[in-house]
Coordinates of C-alpha atoms in Angstrom, one line a residue:
M1 CA -7.3 -10.4 5.2
I2 CA -5.0 -7.5 5.9
D3 CA -6.2 -4.8 8.3
L4 CA -4.6 -1.5 7.2
Y5 CA -4.3 1.4 9.6
Y6 CA -4.0 4.3 7.2
W7 CA -4.2 7.9 6.5
T8 CA -3.7 9.8 3.3
T9 CA 0.0 10.5 3.5
P10 CA 3.0 9.5 1.3
N11 CA 3.8 6.7 3.8
G12 CA 0.2 5.5 3.8
H13 CA 0.2 5.4 0.0
K14 CA 3.2 3.1 -0.1
V15 CA 1.1 0.3 1.4
T16 CA -2.0 0.8 -0.6
L17 CA 0.2 0.7 -3.8
F18 CA 1.5 -2.7 -2.8
L19 CA -1.9 -4.1 -1.7
E20 CA -3.6 -3.0 -4.9
E21 CA -0.7 -4.3 -7.1
A22 CA -0.7 -7.7 -5.3
G23 CA -4.5 -8.0 -5.3
L24 CA -4.5 -8.8 -1.6
E25 CA -7.8 -8.5 0.3
Y26 CA -7.6 -5.7 2.8
R27 CA -9.7 -3.5 5.0
I28 CA -8.8 0.1 5.8
H29 CA -9.1 1.5 9.3
P30 CA -8.7 5.3 9.0
I31 CA -6.4 6.9 11.5
N32 CA -7.1 10.7 11.3
I33 CA -3.7 12.0 12.4
G34 CA -5.0 15.5 12.5
K35 CA -7.4 14.6 15.2
G36 CA -4.9 12.7 17.2
E37 CA -6.3 9.2 16.6
Q38 CA -2.8 7.9 16.4
F39 CA -2.6 8.1 20.2
Q40 CA -5.5 5.8 20.8
P41 CA -4.4 2.9 23.0
E42 CA -5.6 0.2 20.6
F43 CA -3.6 1.7 17.7
L44 CA -0.5 2.0 20.0
K45 CA -0.6 -1.7 20.6
I46 CA 0.0 -2.1 16.8
S47 CA 2.2 1.0 16.2
P48 CA 4.1 2.0 19.3
N49 CA 5.7 4.9 17.5
N50 CA 2.2 6.4 17.1
R51 CA 2.7 6.7 13.3
I52 CA 0.8 5.4 10.3
P53 CA 0.7 3.1 8.5
A54 CA 0.5 -0.2 10.3
I55 CA -1.0 -3.5 9.3
V56 CA -2.3 -6.6 11.0
D57 CA -2.1 -9.8 8.8
R58 CA -5.0 -12.1 9.9
A59 CA -3.8 -14.9 7.7
P60 CA 0.0 -15.0 7.9
A61 CA 2.0 -17.5 5.9
G62 CA 2.2 -20.7 7.7
G63 CA -0.8 -20.0 9.8
G64 CA -0.8 -19.1 13.5
K65 CA -1.7 -15.9 15.3
P66 CA -2.1 -12.6 13.4
I67 CA 1.0 -10.6 12.8
S68 CA 1.2 -6.8 13.2
V69 CA 3.8 -4.7 11.5
F70 CA 4.5 -1.0 11.8
E71 CA 6.8 1.3 9.8
S72 CA 6.1 1.6 6.1
G73 CA 9.4 0.1 4.9
A74 CA 9.0 -2.9 7.2
I75 CA 5.4 -3.4 5.9
L76 CA 6.6 -3.4 2.3
L77 CA 9.3 -6.0 3.1
Y78 CA 6.8 -8.1 5.1
L79 CA 4.3 -8.1 2.2
A80 CA 6.9 -8.8 -0.4
G81 CA 8.1 -11.8 1.6
K82 CA 4.4 -12.9 2.2
T83 CA 3.5 -12.8 -1.5
G84 CA 6.9 -13.3 -3.2
Q85 CA 6.1 -10.3 -5.3
F86 CA 7.8 -7.0 -6.2
I87 CA 11.3 -8.0 -4.9
P88 CA 13.8 -9.9 -7.0
K89 CA 14.4 -13.6 -6.5
D90 CA 18.2 -13.4 -6.7
L91 CA 20.4 -12.2 -3.9
R92 CA 22.0 -9.3 -5.8
G93 CA 18.6 -8.1 -6.9
Q94 CA 17.3 -8.2 -3.4
V95 CA 20.3 -6.3 -2.0
E96 CA 19.8 -3.6 -4.6
T97 CA 16.1 -3.3 -3.8
L98 CA 16.9 -3.1 -0.1
E99 CA 19.6 -0.4 -0.7
W100 CA 17.0 1.8 -2.5
L101 CA 14.3 1.1 0.0
M102 CA 16.6 2.3 2.7
W103 CA 17.6 5.3 0.6
Q104 CA 13.9 6.4 0.6
M105 CA 13.4 5.6 4.3
G106 CA 16.6 7.4 5.5
G107 CA 16.9 10.1 2.9
L108 CA 14.1 11.0 0.5
G109 CA 11.3 10.7 3.0
P110 CA 12.8 12.6 5.9
M111 CA 14.3 15.3 3.7
A112 CA 11.2 15.9 1.7
G113 CA 9.2 15.9 4.9
Q114 CA 11.3 18.7 6.3
N115 CA 10.9 20.5 3.0
H116 CA 7.2 20.3 3.3
H117 CA 7.3 21.4 7.0
F118 CA 9.4 24.5 6.6
A119 CA 8.0 25.6 3.2
L120 CA 4.3 24.9 3.8
Y121 CA 3.5 24.4 7.5
A122 CA 5.9 26.2 9.8
P123 CA 4.3 29.3 11.3
E124 CA 7.5 31.3 10.7
K125 CA 9.1 31.2 7.3
I126 CA 12.8 30.6 7.9
P127 CA 14.8 31.2 4.7
Y128 CA 17.8 29.1 5.7
A129 CA 15.7 26.1 6.6
I130 CA 13.6 26.3 3.4
D131 CA 16.7 26.7 1.2
R132 CA 18.5 23.9 3.0
Y133 CA 15.7 21.3 2.4
V134 CA 14.7 22.5 -1.1
K135 CA 18.4 22.1 -2.1
E136 CA 18.7 18.6 -0.4
T137 CA 15.5 17.5 -2.2
S138 CA 17.0 18.7 -5.5
R139 CA 20.1 16.6 -4.8
L140 CA 18.0 13.5 -4.0
Y141 CA 15.9 14.0 -7.2
G142 CA 19.3 14.1 -9.0
V143 CA 20.4 10.9 -7.4
L144 CA 17.2 9.2 -8.5
N145 CA 17.3 10.7 -12.0
K146 CA 20.8 9.4 -12.5
R147 CA 19.8 6.0 -11.2
L148 CA 17.0 5.8 -13.7
T149 CA 19.2 6.4 -16.7
G150 CA 18.6 3.4 -18.9
R151 CA 16.3 1.7 -16.4
D152 CA 12.5 1.4 -16.5
F153 CA 12.4 1.3 -12.7
I154 CA 14.8 1.9 -9.9
C155 CA 16.1 -1.7 -10.0
G156 CA 15.9 -2.3 -13.7
K157 CA 12.9 -3.7 -15.6
Q158 CA 11.1 -5.0 -12.5
Y159 CA 8.7 -2.8 -10.6
T160 CA 9.6 -3.3 -7.0
I161 CA 9.0 -2.1 -3.4
A162 CA 11.8 0.4 -3.9
D163 CA 9.6 2.2 -6.5
M164 CA 6.5 2.0 -4.3
A165 CA 8.4 3.6 -1.4
A166 CA 9.8 6.5 -3.5
Y167 CA 6.9 7.3 -5.8
P168 CA 4.6 9.0 -3.2
W169 CA 7.4 11.2 -2.0
I170 CA 8.2 12.7 -5.4
I171 CA 5.9 15.7 -5.3
P172 CA 7.7 18.4 -7.4
D173 CA 5.1 21.1 -7.1
R174 CA 5.2 21.0 -3.3
Q175 CA 8.9 20.5 -3.0
G176 CA 10.3 23.5 -5.1
Q177 CA 11.4 21.3 -8.0
D178 CA 11.1 21.6 -11.7
E179 CA 10.3 18.1 -12.9
D180 CA 11.5 18.9 -16.4
E181 CA 15.1 19.2 -15.0
F182 CA 14.9 15.4 -14.2
P183 CA 13.7 13.7 -17.4
N184 CA 14.4 10.1 -16.3
L185 CA 12.5 10.8 -13.0
K186 CA 9.7 12.4 -14.9
R187 CA 9.3 9.4 -17.3
W188 CA 9.4 6.9 -14.3
R189 CA 6.8 8.9 -12.4
A190 CA 4.5 9.1 -15.3
A191 CA 4.8 5.3 -15.8
I192 CA 3.9 4.6 -12.3
R193 CA 1.1 7.1 -12.2
A194 CA -0.5 5.4 -15.3
R195 CA -0.6 1.9 -13.6
P196 CA -4.1 0.8 -12.8
A197 CA -3.2 -0.2 -9.2
T198 CA -1.7 3.2 -8.6
Q199 CA -4.9 4.8 -9.7
R200 CA -6.9 2.5 -7.4
A201 CA -4.6 3.2 -4.5
Y202 CA -4.9 7.0 -4.8
A203 CA -8.7 6.7 -5.2
K204 CA -8.7 5.7 -1.6
V205 CA -7.8 9.3 -0.7
K206 CA -11.3 10.5 -1.7
E207 CA -12.9 7.7 0.1
V208 CA -11.0 8.0 3.4
N209 CA -10.2 11.8 3.5
P210 CA -12.3 13.7 0.9
T211 CA -11.1 17.0 2.3
A212 CA -7.4 16.2 2.1
G213 CA -5.2 19.2 1.5
G214 CA -3.0 20.1 4.5
I215 CA -3.3 21.5 7.9
R216 CA -6.4 23.8 8.6
T217 CA -6.5 24.5 12.2
E218 CA -4.1 25.5 15.1
E219 CA -5.2 22.4 16.9
E220 CA -4.1 20.1 14.1
R221 CA -0.8 21.9 14.1
K222 CA -0.3 21.3 17.8
I223 CA -1.2 17.6 17.4
L224 CA 1.1 17.0 14.4
F225 CA 4.0 19.2 15.4
G226 CA 3.9 19.7 19.1
Q227 CA 4.7 16.3 20.3
D228 CA 7.3 15.5 22.9
K229 CA 7.9 12.7 25.3
S230 CA 4.6 13.4 27.1
V231 CA 2.7 11.7 24.3
V232 CA 4.5 8.4 25.0
K233 CA 2.4 6.7 27.6

């Protein structure tokens, strides 16, 4: 059994994508980040960075005590290692998958996140910031579109954790992008969206957070965007 500490964000979706694809038994523990539940002491024991997702594997390979993992990329790598799925068996294929997983973790995720913040959530619309991150998102879409030329998925014919990491962060309508300008990306996105496991993973949104759709109150804004060292206790 995998205990998944989850909220309905792109990083949360990465893990439900894997769990649904692999058919692993798991139990969701909702962490409502708009209410500050990520600062609960019990959650911080699992995720000291006060961020979702995190997991606890109650039946790790080889037995022994449960293993907890935080950070979405680390979770994907852990689950791929546990199951032997969604990562190539050969060294070169593994390196390629890790490169693109890190590309998402270090580039696509943070840049698209800043895009969302300044375009959708910032109380003051700063044209320079919006333009900066919309353009950088466009560049990253272009990188992925080029990579997918002649490939079904990011690392070739095999669907991997690199695809699972990137897919939830490709949200053209929220990121100032015209998907038609990136035909390979558009094809790839449609193929992943059509997978039954993807549909099951995203169905969790309605179960866990039926009113999903952004920040609604000033209190939520303070919790999500007003954090400094004082929250680290």
